[in-house]
């Protein structure tokens, strides 16, 4: 007997006496009986001793009993929670409605709603209780489902809110999976991808949660058998029941749902349950799909944030590598962004300059010229201003303004100092080359005119000699200019091979000897050994030493000596050409190997030369992997030292 059932002896004395005098009996005419049987509701007639007197067909079908089985049965044998009436004796004209659980004949339970009313006899005395029962099991299941789904949605909503509030979404994905797992009452939730780049696709777990007491569960191995099926239908839902391999999980269910919003990647939500409870009804599945979509949105946001981060990093790298100064400015003159390489002459950290007006940083007249007359109020047209200087910088700049829209523009400030210097060098080169070429050409034309005018044999011979010398001088200059051009453009490539340096020096001295003999200059070669093997190119080295020895002869007084000394240092073979000439001033030495440069004392002494020979010498020596140094003192001579690479033994 249920704890809440009132035993018969507990009834009030007046009812108990009435029941003892009169056994409960339920009688009804034929019309009433027909109505009783055909009513759609389940109707029970209960005696005052709380035993069933009758039940219509619907009531019998609900409980699974025949009428003879239920008549006389105590209400407490059917009502498993409470009795009817609810611990009270029903008074006349009173009706009560309760929710109870009834026990069927087969032992199963069913949720019902019971309405009871007391029926009196013709004397007004309680005769029996009429109970109308409605099956509310579906409503109860729906309420349970709604509560469960509400709990799941609440958990998902809270977890999603925490997820999207977090500065690091990826670190909170596993926490969301844990919340989802507890809400669904499953033991594992995972986000996984399938790498299909090789012949054997592999499962890649991105995020996972497994119930702590079964942490040994191998998620990846459990998914791997279904990879081919998942790949074949990537947009379908996979649901499988799998035999477990451990005592605590003898059997489990696996559900795989495609995660939407992962930008085309094969992302899935995997759910594992101990029971086969994953065969959910559609509304339950919709809740899980909602959770899946929220996770997909989070993963997509991670992807977007990573893309933005990579793009920002790439853009910063490009801007840092960009040699120019970039200024984004609005039409009111405020600097919105400021970016430049730390090596730029105008570099200022963006935090120090952003938000200020450009006119507060640079002079107003320069800012106005950078903007241009057409862009004073709104940005309407590109504007380019070439070659300007700022008061605090010695560099030269050009500016280019490009409108982004009518309210914003990008200003590019480029340092063109090197370009201006290069243009100056080109102009200087053209002027000097023209001068050097024009001088012998003018002399040659003059000699031609004198020859045409006639003269004595001696005069004619002198004119022809000068003409020949000037033409040769022009030829040498043109050859040197062509060689300098080939060396600068990389068209002339010198291949270094092992060779004996001594024959090269002797042949170079022999080539210069006729000129030296005219000034009675003695050429001396000092070498500690023979052979002296170096890495070089025979013709190039001859040109180097012929040029250097010839220069030493030009700048040496008559009767002096030029000494060529060969020596060895730790990593080079050194050749010194020592003269006893006029020497070079210290201010001229840094410029000695520049094209067309000639020291002032050489120019004053009117010693002929183009100023390009030493430039060619230095270029050849460096092309061969060596270097050249100068030691000189005015009126005490000059020493040029060529350092060459020794040949390996």
Coordinates of C-alpha atoms in Angstrom, one line a residue:
X1 CA 0.0 0.0 0.0
X2 CA 1.3 3.4 -0.9
X3 CA 2.4 5.6 2.0
X4 CA -0.2 8.3 1.0
X5 CA -3.2 5.8 0.9
X6 CA -5.7 6.3 3.7
X7 CA -6.6 2.9 5.2
X8 CA -10.2 2.0 5.5
X9 CA -10.1 2.2 9.3
X10 CA -8.9 5.7 9.1
X11 CA -12.1 6.9 7.5
X12 CA -14.5 9.1 9.6
X13 CA -16.8 7.1 11.7
X14 CA -20.0 8.1 10.0
X15 CA -18.7 6.9 6.6
X16 CA -17.2 3.8 8.0
X17 CA -20.5 2.9 9.7
X18 CA -22.4 3.6 6.5
X19 CA -20.0 1.3 4.5
X20 CA -20.4 -1.5 7.0
X21 CA -24.1 -1.3 6.8
X22 CA -24.2 -1.1 3.0
X23 CA -21.8 -2.7 0.7
X24 CA -20.8 -0.5 -2.2
X25 CA -22.9 -1.2 -5.3
X26 CA -23.0 0.7 -8.6
X27 CA -26.1 0.3 -10.7
X28 CA -27.0 2.1 -13.9
X29 CA -29.7 1.7 -16.5
X30 CA -29.1 0.6 -20.1
X31 CA -29.0 4.1 -21.5
X32 CA -26.5 5.2 -18.9
X33 CA -24.5 2.1 -19.5
X34 CA -24.3 2.8 -23.2
X35 CA -23.2 6.4 -22.6
X36 CA -20.7 5.2 -20.0
X37 CA -19.1 2.9 -22.6
X38 CA -19.0 5.3 -25.5
X39 CA -17.7 8.4 -23.8
X40 CA -14.2 9.2 -25.1
X41 CA -12.7 9.8 -21.7
X42 CA -11.4 7.1 -19.4
X43 CA -13.9 6.8 -16.5
X44 CA -13.5 4.9 -13.3
X45 CA -16.2 4.4 -10.7
X46 CA -14.7 4.0 -7.2
X47 CA -16.5 2.9 -4.1
X48 CA -16.3 4.8 -0.8
X49 CA -13.9 2.0 0.4
X50 CA -11.5 3.2 -2.4
X51 CA -12.0 0.1 -4.5
X52 CA -12.9 0.1 -8.2
X53 CA -16.6 -0.7 -8.9
X54 CA -16.5 -0.2 -12.7
X55 CA -14.4 1.1 -15.6
X56 CA -15.4 1.9 -19.2
X57 CA -13.7 0.4 -22.2
X58 CA -11.2 3.4 -22.7
X59 CA -10.2 3.1 -19.0
X60 CA -9.6 -0.7 -19.3
X61 CA -7.6 -0.2 -22.5
X62 CA -5.5 2.4 -20.8
X63 CA -4.5 0.0 -18.0
X64 CA -4.6 -3.2 -19.9
X65 CA -7.1 -4.9 -17.6
X66 CA -10.4 -6.8 -18.2
X67 CA -13.4 -5.5 -16.3
X68 CA -13.6 -8.5 -13.9
X69 CA -9.9 -8.0 -13.1
X70 CA -10.2 -4.4 -12.0
X71 CA -13.5 -4.6 -10.1
X72 CA -12.7 -4.8 -6.4
X73 CA -9.1 -3.8 -6.9
X74 CA -7.8 -1.3 -4.5
X75 CA -7.0 2.2 -6.0
X76 CA -3.6 2.0 -4.4
X77 CA -2.7 -0.9 -6.6
X78 CA -3.1 1.3 -9.6
X79 CA -2.2 4.8 -8.5
X80 CA 1.5 4.6 -7.7
X81 CA 1.9 8.1 -6.3
X82 CA -0.9 9.2 -3.9
X83 CA -4.5 8.1 -3.8
X84 CA -7.8 9.6 -4.7
X85 CA -8.9 11.8 -3.2
X86 CA -5.7 13.5 -2.0
X87 CA -5.7 12.4 1.6
X88 CA -9.1 13.8 2.0
X89 CA -12.6 12.4 1.8
X90 CA -14.4 14.0 -1.1
X91 CA -17.4 16.0 0.0
X92 CA -20.5 16.4 -2.0
X93 CA -20.3 18.6 -5.1
X94 CA -16.6 18.8 -4.8
X95 CA -14.3 18.1 -7.8
X96 CA -10.5 17.7 -7.6
X97 CA -8.0 17.3 -10.4
X98 CA -4.5 15.8 -9.8
X99 CA -1.6 14.6 -11.8
X100 CA -0.6 11.0 -11.0
X101 CA 1.3 8.0 -12.3
X102 CA -0.8 4.9 -13.0
X103 CA 0.7 1.4 -13.0
X104 CA -0.5 -0.7 -15.9
X105 CA -1.1 -4.4 -15.8
X106 CA 2.2 -5.1 -17.5
X107 CA 4.0 -3.0 -14.9
X108 CA 4.7 0.0 -17.1
X109 CA 3.9 3.5 -15.8
X110 CA 1.9 6.2 -17.4
X111 CA 1.4 9.9 -16.5
X112 CA -2.2 10.9 -16.2
X113 CA -4.4 13.7 -15.1
X114 CA -7.3 12.6 -12.8
X115 CA -10.4 14.5 -12.1
X116 CA -12.6 13.2 -9.3
X117 CA -16.1 14.0 -8.1
X118 CA -18.3 12.6 -5.4
X119 CA -21.7 11.2 -6.5
X120 CA -24.6 11.1 -3.8
X121 CA -27.6 8.8 -3.6
X122 CA -31.3 10.0 -3.5
X123 CA -30.9 10.6 0.2
X124 CA -27.9 12.9 -0.3
X125 CA -25.5 10.4 1.1
X126 CA -22.1 9.8 -0.6
X127 CA -22.6 6.8 -2.9
X128 CA -19.4 6.5 -5.0
X129 CA -16.5 8.5 -6.6
X130 CA -16.4 9.2 -10.3
X131 CA -12.9 9.5 -11.7
X132 CA -12.1 10.8 -15.2
X133 CA -8.5 10.0 -16.3
X134 CA -6.7 11.6 -19.2
X135 CA -3.4 10.3 -20.6
X136 CA -0.8 13.1 -20.4
X137 CA 2.3 11.0 -21.0
X138 CA 2.9 12.8 -24.4
X139 CA 2.5 16.2 -22.7
X140 CA 4.9 15.1 -19.9
X141 CA 7.4 13.9 -22.5
X142 CA 7.2 17.2 -24.3
X143 CA 7.6 19.1 -21.1
X144 CA 10.6 17.0 -20.2
X145 CA 12.0 17.5 -23.7
X146 CA 11.4 21.2 -23.5
X147 CA 13.1 21.4 -20.1
X148 CA 16.0 19.4 -21.4
X149 CA 16.3 21.5 -24.5
X150 CA 15.9 24.7 -22.5
X151 CA 18.7 23.5 -20.2
X152 CA 20.9 22.6 -23.3
X153 CA 20.2 26.0 -25.0
X154 CA 20.8 27.8 -21.7
X155 CA 24.2 26.0 -21.4
X156 CA 25.0 26.6 -25.0
X157 CA 24.0 30.3 -24.8
X158 CA 26.1 30.9 -21.7
X159 CA 29.1 29.0 -23.2
X160 CA 28.7 30.9 -26.5
X161 CA 28.6 34.3 -24.6
X162 CA 31.8 33.4 -22.7
X163 CA 33.3 32.1 -25.9
X164 CA 32.7 35.3 -27.9
X165 CA 33.7 37.6 -25.0
X166 CA 37.0 35.9 -24.7
X167 CA 40.0 37.6 -26.3
X168 CA 41.3 34.2 -27.3
X169 CA 38.4 32.2 -28.7
X170 CA 40.4 29.2 -29.7
X171 CA 41.4 28.5 -26.1
X172 CA 37.7 28.4 -25.0
X173 CA 36.4 26.0 -27.7
X174 CA 37.2 22.9 -25.5
X175 CA 35.4 24.6 -22.6
X176 CA 32.3 25.0 -24.8
X177 CA 32.5 21.3 -25.8
X178 CA 32.6 20.3 -22.1
X179 CA 29.5 22.4 -21.4
X180 CA 27.8 20.9 -24.4
X181 CA 28.8 17.4 -23.3
X182 CA 27.3 17.8 -19.8
X183 CA 24.2 19.3 -21.2
X184 CA 23.6 16.4 -23.7
X185 CA 24.7 13.9 -21.1
X186 CA 27.3 12.4 -23.4
X187 CA 30.9 11.4 -22.5
X188 CA 32.9 13.1 -25.3
X189 CA 32.6 16.0 -27.8
X190 CA 35.2 16.8 -30.4
X191 CA 35.9 19.1 -33.3
X192 CA 37.8 17.3 -36.0
X193 CA 38.9 17.6 -39.6
X194 CA 39.9 15.1 -42.2
X195 CA 43.2 15.6 -44.0
X196 CA 42.6 14.2 -47.5
X197 CA 45.9 15.2 -49.2
X198 CA 47.4 11.8 -49.1
X199 CA 46.2 8.4 -50.3
X200 CA 45.1 7.5 -46.8
X201 CA 42.9 10.2 -45.2
X202 CA 43.7 10.9 -41.6
X203 CA 41.5 12.3 -38.7
X204 CA 43.0 15.5 -37.2
X205 CA 41.5 16.4 -33.8
X206 CA 41.3 20.2 -33.4
X207 CA 39.5 20.5 -30.1
X208 CA 38.2 17.8 -27.8
X209 CA 36.6 17.1 -24.4
X210 CA 36.4 13.6 -22.9
X211 CA 34.8 12.8 -19.5
X212 CA 37.5 12.7 -16.9
X213 CA 36.9 9.2 -15.6
X214 CA 37.3 7.7 -19.1
X215 CA 40.2 9.9 -20.3
X216 CA 41.8 6.8 -21.8
X217 CA 39.2 6.8 -24.6
X218 CA 40.9 7.1 -28.0
X219 CA 38.8 9.6 -29.9
X220 CA 40.9 9.6 -33.1
X221 CA 41.0 5.8 -33.4
X222 CA 37.2 5.7 -32.8
X223 CA 36.5 8.1 -35.7
X224 CA 39.0 6.7 -38.2
X225 CA 36.9 3.7 -39.4
X226 CA 34.2 6.1 -40.6
X227 CA 36.5 8.5 -42.5
X228 CA 35.6 7.2 -46.0
X229 CA 31.9 7.4 -45.3
X230 CA 32.3 10.9 -44.0
X231 CA 34.3 12.0 -47.0
X232 CA 31.8 10.4 -49.4
X233 CA 29.0 12.4 -47.9
X234 CA 30.5 15.4 -46.2
X235 CA 27.2 17.3 -45.8
X236 CA 25.3 14.4 -44.3
X237 CA 24.9 13.4 -40.6
X238 CA 26.6 10.1 -39.6
X239 CA 25.1 8.1 -36.7
X240 CA 26.5 4.7 -35.6
X241 CA 26.3 2.3 -32.6
X242 CA 29.8 0.8 -31.9
X243 CA 30.9 -2.1 -29.7
X244 CA 33.2 -0.8 -27.0
X245 CA 36.5 -2.3 -26.0
X246 CA 36.5 -1.6 -22.3
X247 CA 34.3 -2.6 -19.4
X248 CA 33.2 0.9 -18.6
X249 CA 32.1 1.5 -22.2
X250 CA 30.7 -1.8 -23.5
X251 CA 28.7 -0.1 -26.3
X252 CA 28.5 3.5 -27.4
X253 CA 27.0 5.7 -30.1
X254 CA 28.8 8.1 -32.4
X255 CA 27.3 11.0 -34.2
X256 CA 29.2 13.2 -36.7
X257 CA 27.7 16.5 -37.8
X258 CA 29.2 18.8 -40.5
X259 CA 30.2 22.1 -38.9
X260 CA 28.9 25.0 -41.0
X261 CA 31.0 28.1 -41.5
X262 CA 34.5 26.6 -41.6
X263 CA 35.1 28.2 -45.1
X264 CA 34.9 25.0 -47.0
X265 CA 37.2 22.9 -44.8
X266 CA 36.0 19.4 -43.8
X267 CA 35.1 20.3 -40.2
X268 CA 32.8 18.1 -38.1
X269 CA 31.4 17.9 -34.6
X270 CA 31.7 14.4 -33.1
X271 CA 29.6 13.3 -30.2
X272 CA 30.0 10.0 -28.2
X273 CA 27.4 8.5 -25.8
X274 CA 27.4 5.4 -23.7
X275 CA 23.8 4.5 -24.7
X276 CA 22.1 4.5 -28.1
X277 CA 20.5 7.8 -27.2
X278 CA 21.8 9.6 -30.2
X279 CA 18.8 8.5 -32.2
X280 CA 17.1 11.7 -31.2
X281 CA 13.8 13.1 -32.4
X282 CA 14.0 16.0 -34.8
X283 CA 13.6 18.9 -32.3
X284 CA 16.4 17.5 -30.2
X285 CA 18.6 17.1 -33.2
X286 CA 17.9 20.7 -34.1
X287 CA 19.2 21.8 -30.7
X288 CA 22.5 19.9 -31.3
X289 CA 22.6 21.4 -34.9
X290 CA 22.3 24.9 -33.4
X291 CA 25.2 24.2 -31.1
X292 CA 27.2 22.9 -34.1
X293 CA 26.4 26.0 -36.0
X294 CA 27.5 28.2 -33.1
X295 CA 30.8 26.3 -32.9
X296 CA 31.1 26.8 -36.6
X297 CA 30.6 30.5 -36.2
X298 CA 33.3 30.5 -33.6
X299 CA 35.7 28.6 -35.8
X300 CA 34.9 30.9 -38.7
X301 CA 35.7 33.9 -36.4
X302 CA 39.0 32.3 -35.5
X303 CA 39.7 31.9 -39.2
X304 CA 38.8 35.5 -39.9
X305 CA 40.9 36.8 -36.9
X306 CA 43.8 34.7 -38.1
X307 CA 43.4 36.0 -41.6
X308 CA 43.3 39.6 -40.4
X309 CA 46.3 38.9 -38.1
X310 CA 48.3 37.5 -41.0
X311 CA 47.2 40.3 -43.3
X312 CA 48.2 42.9 -40.7
X313 CA 51.5 41.2 -40.2
X314 CA 52.1 41.1 -44.0
X315 CA 51.0 44.7 -44.4
X316 CA 53.3 45.8 -41.6
X317 CA 56.2 43.8 -43.1
X318 CA 55.5 45.4 -46.5
X319 CA 55.3 48.9 -45.0
X320 CA 58.5 48.4 -42.9
X321 CA 60.3 47.3 -46.1
X322 CA 58.9 50.2 -48.0
X323 CA 61.7 52.9 -48.3
X324 CA 59.2 55.8 -48.4
X325 CA 57.4 57.7 -45.7
X326 CA 53.6 57.1 -45.9
X327 CA 51.2 59.6 -44.3
X328 CA 47.4 59.2 -44.3
X329 CA 45.8 62.6 -43.8
X330 CA 42.2 63.9 -43.6
X331 CA 41.0 67.1 -45.3
X332 CA 41.4 69.0 -42.0
X333 CA 45.1 68.3 -42.1
X334 CA 45.1 65.8 -39.2
X335 CA 47.5 62.8 -39.5
X336 CA 45.5 59.6 -39.3
X337 CA 48.4 57.2 -39.9
X338 CA 52.2 57.6 -40.2
X339 CA 54.5 54.8 -41.3
X340 CA 58.1 54.7 -42.4
X341 CA 61.2 52.6 -42.1
X342 CA 63.4 53.5 -39.1
X343 CA 66.2 54.2 -41.6
X344 CA 64.2 57.0 -43.3
X345 CA 65.6 60.5 -42.5
X346 CA 62.1 61.7 -41.5
X347 CA 61.4 58.7 -39.2
X348 CA 59.2 59.5 -36.2
X349 CA 57.3 56.8 -34.3
X350 CA 53.7 56.8 -35.3
X351 CA 52.5 57.1 -31.6
X352 CA 54.3 60.5 -31.4
X353 CA 52.8 61.9 -34.6
X354 CA 49.4 60.4 -35.2
X355 CA 46.6 62.8 -34.4
X356 CA 48.6 65.9 -34.9
X357 CA 48.3 68.3 -37.8
X358 CA 50.8 68.0 -40.6
X359 CA 51.2 71.8 -40.5
X360 CA 52.4 71.5 -36.9
X361 CA 55.2 69.2 -38.0
X362 CA 56.4 70.8 -41.2
X363 CA 56.5 74.4 -42.4
X364 CA 53.1 75.7 -43.7
X365 CA 54.4 76.7 -47.2
X366 CA 55.8 73.2 -47.7
X367 CA 52.5 71.5 -46.5
X368 CA 50.5 73.7 -48.9
X369 CA 52.8 72.7 -51.9
X370 CA 52.5 69.0 -50.9
X371 CA 48.7 69.3 -50.9
X372 CA 48.4 71.4 -54.1
X373 CA 46.0 74.2 -54.8
X374 CA 43.3 71.7 -56.0
X375 CA 43.3 69.8 -52.6
X376 CA 43.1 72.7 -50.1
X377 CA 39.5 71.8 -48.9
X378 CA 38.7 68.4 -50.3
X379 CA 40.9 65.8 -51.9
X380 CA 40.0 65.8 -55.6
X381 CA 43.1 65.1 -57.7
X382 CA 46.6 63.5 -57.4
X383 CA 49.4 65.9 -56.9
X384 CA 53.2 65.5 -57.4
X385 CA 55.8 67.9 -56.1
X386 CA 59.4 67.2 -57.0
X387 CA 62.6 68.1 -55.2
X388 CA 62.1 70.0 -51.9
X389 CA 64.0 70.3 -48.7
X390 CA 62.9 70.6 -45.1
X391 CA 64.7 73.1 -42.8
X392 CA 65.9 70.4 -40.4
X393 CA 67.2 67.9 -43.1
X394 CA 69.9 68.1 -45.7
X395 CA 68.2 65.5 -47.9
X396 CA 66.0 66.1 -50.9
X397 CA 62.5 64.8 -51.2
X398 CA 59.6 64.4 -53.6
X399 CA 55.9 64.0 -52.5
X400 CA 53.0 62.3 -54.2
X401 CA 49.5 62.8 -53.0
X402 CA 46.8 60.2 -53.9
X403 CA 43.2 60.8 -52.8
X404 CA 41.5 57.9 -51.1
X405 CA 38.2 59.7 -51.0
X406 CA 37.2 63.3 -50.7
X407 CA 38.0 63.3 -47.0
X408 CA 41.2 61.2 -46.9
X409 CA 44.4 61.0 -48.9
X410 CA 47.7 59.1 -48.9
X411 CA 50.9 61.1 -49.1
X412 CA 54.1 59.4 -50.1
X413 CA 57.4 61.2 -49.3
X414 CA 60.4 59.7 -51.1
X415 CA 64.0 60.5 -50.3
X416 CA 65.6 61.4 -53.7
X417 CA 69.0 62.6 -52.4
X418 CA 70.8 59.7 -54.1
X419 CA 68.9 60.2 -57.3
X420 CA 69.9 63.9 -57.4
X421 CA 73.5 63.1 -56.6
X422 CA 73.4 60.5 -59.4
X423 CA 72.1 63.0 -61.8
X424 CA 74.8 65.4 -60.8
X425 CA 77.4 62.7 -61.3
X426 CA 75.9 61.9 -64.8
X427 CA 76.0 65.6 -65.7
X428 CA 79.5 65.9 -64.4
X429 CA 80.5 62.8 -66.3
X430 CA 79.1 64.1 -69.6
X431 CA 80.7 67.4 -69.1
X432 CA 84.1 65.9 -68.4
X433 CA 83.9 63.3 -71.1
X434 CA 82.9 65.9 -73.6
X435 CA 85.8 68.1 -72.5
X436 CA 88.3 65.2 -72.6
X437 CA 87.1 64.2 -76.1
X438 CA 86.8 67.7 -77.4
X439 CA 90.4 68.7 -76.5
X440 CA 92.3 66.2 -78.7
X441 CA 89.7 66.6 -81.4
X442 CA 90.2 70.4 -81.4
X443 CA 93.9 69.9 -81.6
X444 CA 93.5 67.4 -84.4
X445 CA 91.3 69.7 -86.5
X446 CA 93.8 72.5 -86.0
X447 CA 96.7 70.3 -87.2
X448 CA 94.6 69.3 -90.2
X449 CA 94.0 73.0 -91.1
X450 CA 97.8 73.7 -90.7
X451 CA 98.7 70.8 -92.9
X452 CA 96.2 72.0 -95.6
X453 CA 97.8 75.5 -95.5
X454 CA 101.2 74.0 -96.2
X455 CA 104.6 74.9 -94.7
X456 CA 108.2 73.6 -94.5
X457 CA 109.0 69.9 -94.3
X458 CA 109.9 70.3 -90.7
X459 CA 106.6 72.1 -89.9
X460 CA 104.6 69.5 -91.9
X461 CA 106.4 66.7 -90.0
X462 CA 105.6 68.4 -86.7
X463 CA 101.9 68.9 -87.6
X464 CA 101.6 65.2 -88.6
X465 CA 103.2 64.1 -85.3
X466 CA 100.9 66.2 -83.2
X467 CA 97.8 65.0 -85.2
X468 CA 98.8 61.4 -84.7
X469 CA 99.4 61.9 -80.9
X470 CA 96.0 63.7 -80.4
X471 CA 94.1 61.0 -82.3
X472 CA 95.9 58.3 -80.3
X473 CA 95.0 60.2 -77.1
X474 CA 91.4 60.3 -78.2
X475 CA 91.4 56.6 -79.1
X476 CA 92.8 55.7 -75.6
X477 CA 90.2 57.8 -73.9
X478 CA 87.4 56.2 -75.9
X479 CA 88.7 52.7 -75.2
X480 CA 88.9 53.5 -71.5
X481 CA 85.3 54.9 -71.5
X482 CA 84.1 51.8 -73.2
X483 CA 85.9 49.5 -70.7
X484 CA 84.5 51.5 -67.8
X485 CA 81.0 51.1 -69.2
X486 CA 81.4 47.4 -69.7
X487 CA 82.8 47.0 -66.1
X488 CA 79.9 49.0 -64.6
X489 CA 77.2 47.1 -66.6
X490 CA 78.7 43.7 -65.8
X491 CA 79.2 43.0 -69.5
X492 CA 83.0 42.5 -68.9
X493 CA 83.5 39.4 -66.7
X494 CA 87.0 38.5 -65.6
X495 CA 87.8 34.9 -64.7
X496 CA 90.5 34.4 -62.2
X497 CA 93.0 31.6 -62.8
X498 CA 96.3 30.7 -61.2
X499 CA 99.3 32.5 -63.0
X500 CA 102.8 33.6 -62.4
X501 CA 102.8 37.3 -61.6
X502 CA 106.5 38.1 -62.4
X503 CA 106.1 37.7 -66.2
X504 CA 103.1 40.0 -66.1
X505 CA 105.1 42.7 -64.3
X506 CA 108.1 42.3 -66.6
X507 CA 105.9 42.7 -69.7
X508 CA 104.1 45.7 -68.2
X509 CA 107.5 47.4 -67.5
X510 CA 108.7 46.6 -71.1
X511 CA 105.5 48.3 -72.5
X512 CA 106.2 51.5 -70.5
X513 CA 110.0 51.5 -71.0
X514 CA 110.0 53.7 -74.2
X515 CA 108.2 56.4 -72.4
X516 CA 110.4 56.0 -69.3
X517 CA 113.6 56.2 -71.4
X518 CA 112.5 59.6 -72.8
X519 CA 112.6 61.0 -69.2
X520 CA 115.6 58.8 -68.3
X521 CA 113.6 57.1 -65.6
X522 CA 114.9 53.8 -64.3
X523 CA 112.5 50.9 -63.8
X524 CA 113.4 48.4 -61.0
X525 CA 111.7 45.1 -60.1
X526 CA 112.3 43.6 -56.7
X527 CA 110.9 40.1 -56.0
X528 CA 111.8 37.7 -53.2
X529 CA 111.2 34.6 -55.3
X530 CA 110.2 33.2 -58.6
X531 CA 107.5 32.2 -59.5
X532 CA 104.9 34.3 -57.5
X533 CA 101.6 32.6 -58.2
X534 CA 98.4 34.6 -57.9
X535 CA 94.7 34.4 -58.9
X536 CA 94.0 36.7 -61.8
X537 CA 93.6 37.3 -65.6
X538 CA 96.7 38.0 -67.6
X539 CA 95.4 40.8 -69.9
X540 CA 93.6 42.6 -67.1
X541 CA 96.6 42.6 -64.8
X542 CA 98.8 43.9 -67.6
X543 CA 96.4 46.8 -68.1
X544 CA 96.5 47.5 -64.3
X545 CA 100.3 47.6 -64.0
X546 CA 100.9 49.4 -67.3
X547 CA 98.5 52.1 -66.2
X548 CA 100.1 52.4 -62.7
X549 CA 103.7 52.4 -64.0
X550 CA 102.8 54.8 -66.7
X551 CA 101.2 57.2 -64.2
X552 CA 104.3 57.0 -62.0
X553 CA 106.4 57.9 -64.9
X554 CA 104.2 60.9 -65.9
X555 CA 104.4 62.4 -62.4
X556 CA 108.1 61.7 -61.8
X557 CA 110.9 64.2 -62.6
X558 CA 113.6 63.2 -65.1
X559 CA 116.3 61.0 -64.0
X560 CA 114.4 59.4 -61.1
X561 CA 113.5 55.8 -60.5
X562 CA 110.3 53.8 -60.3
X563 CA 110.5 50.7 -58.1
X564 CA 108.1 47.7 -58.3
X565 CA 108.3 45.7 -55.1
X566 CA 106.7 42.3 -54.6
X567 CA 106.0 41.1 -51.1
X568 CA 103.8 38.8 -49.1
X569 CA 101.3 39.3 -46.3
X570 CA 99.1 36.9 -44.4
X571 CA 96.4 36.6 -47.1
X572 CA 97.6 38.5 -50.1
X573 CA 100.5 39.1 -52.6
X574 CA 101.3 42.8 -52.5
X575 CA 102.7 44.8 -55.4
X576 CA 104.0 48.3 -54.6
X577 CA 104.7 50.9 -57.3
X578 CA 106.9 53.5 -55.7
X579 CA 107.7 56.8 -57.5
X580 CA 109.6 59.9 -56.5
X581 CA 107.2 62.4 -58.1
X582 CA 105.2 65.4 -56.9
X583 CA 102.9 63.3 -54.6
X584 CA 99.2 63.8 -53.8
X585 CA 97.6 66.0 -51.2
X586 CA 95.7 64.3 -48.3
X587 CA 92.4 66.0 -49.4
X588 CA 92.7 64.4 -52.9
X589 CA 93.4 60.8 -51.8
X590 CA 89.8 59.8 -51.0
X591 CA 88.7 60.9 -54.5
X592 CA 91.7 59.5 -56.5
X593 CA 89.8 56.6 -58.0
X594 CA 86.7 58.5 -59.0
X595 CA 85.9 58.9 -62.7
X596 CA 87.5 62.0 -64.2
X597 CA 89.0 63.2 -60.9
X598 CA 92.4 64.9 -61.1
X599 CA 94.3 66.4 -58.2
X600 CA 94.7 70.1 -58.2
X601 CA 98.5 70.0 -58.2
X602 CA 98.4 67.7 -61.3
X603 CA 96.1 70.0 -63.1
X604 CA 98.2 73.0 -62.2
X605 CA 101.3 71.2 -63.6
X606 CA 99.4 70.7 -66.9
X607 CA 100.2 67.0 -66.9
X608 CA 97.9 65.4 -69.5
X609 CA 95.4 62.8 -68.5
X610 CA 91.7 61.9 -68.6
X611 CA 91.2 61.0 -64.9
X612 CA 89.6 57.7 -65.8
X613 CA 92.6 55.4 -65.7
X614 CA 92.7 54.9 -62.0
X615 CA 89.0 54.3 -61.9
X616 CA 89.4 51.4 -64.3
X617 CA 92.4 50.1 -62.3
X618 CA 90.4 49.9 -59.1
X619 CA 87.4 48.3 -60.8
X620 CA 89.6 45.6 -62.4
X621 CA 91.5 44.8 -59.1
X622 CA 88.2 44.5 -57.2
X623 CA 86.7 42.3 -59.9
X624 CA 89.6 40.0 -59.4
X625 CA 89.0 39.9 -55.6
X626 CA 91.8 42.2 -54.6
X627 CA 92.0 45.8 -53.4
X628 CA 94.3 48.9 -53.9
X629 CA 95.7 51.4 -51.4
X630 CA 97.5 54.7 -51.7
X631 CA 100.3 56.2 -49.6
X632 CA 101.5 59.7 -50.7
X633 CA 103.0 62.9 -49.5
X634 CA 103.3 66.2 -51.4
X635 CA 106.7 66.5 -53.2
X636 CA 107.9 63.2 -51.7
X637 CA 106.3 60.7 -54.1
X638 CA 103.5 58.2 -54.1
X639 CA 103.2 54.5 -53.4
X640 CA 100.2 52.5 -54.9
X641 CA 99.9 49.0 -53.4
X642 CA 97.9 46.3 -55.2
X643 CA 96.8 43.4 -53.0
X644 CA 96.1 40.2 -55.0
X645 CA 94.8 36.8 -53.9
X646 CA 97.5 34.1 -53.8
X647 CA 96.9 31.0 -55.8
X648 CA 96.4 27.8 -53.7
X649 CA 99.4 25.5 -53.5

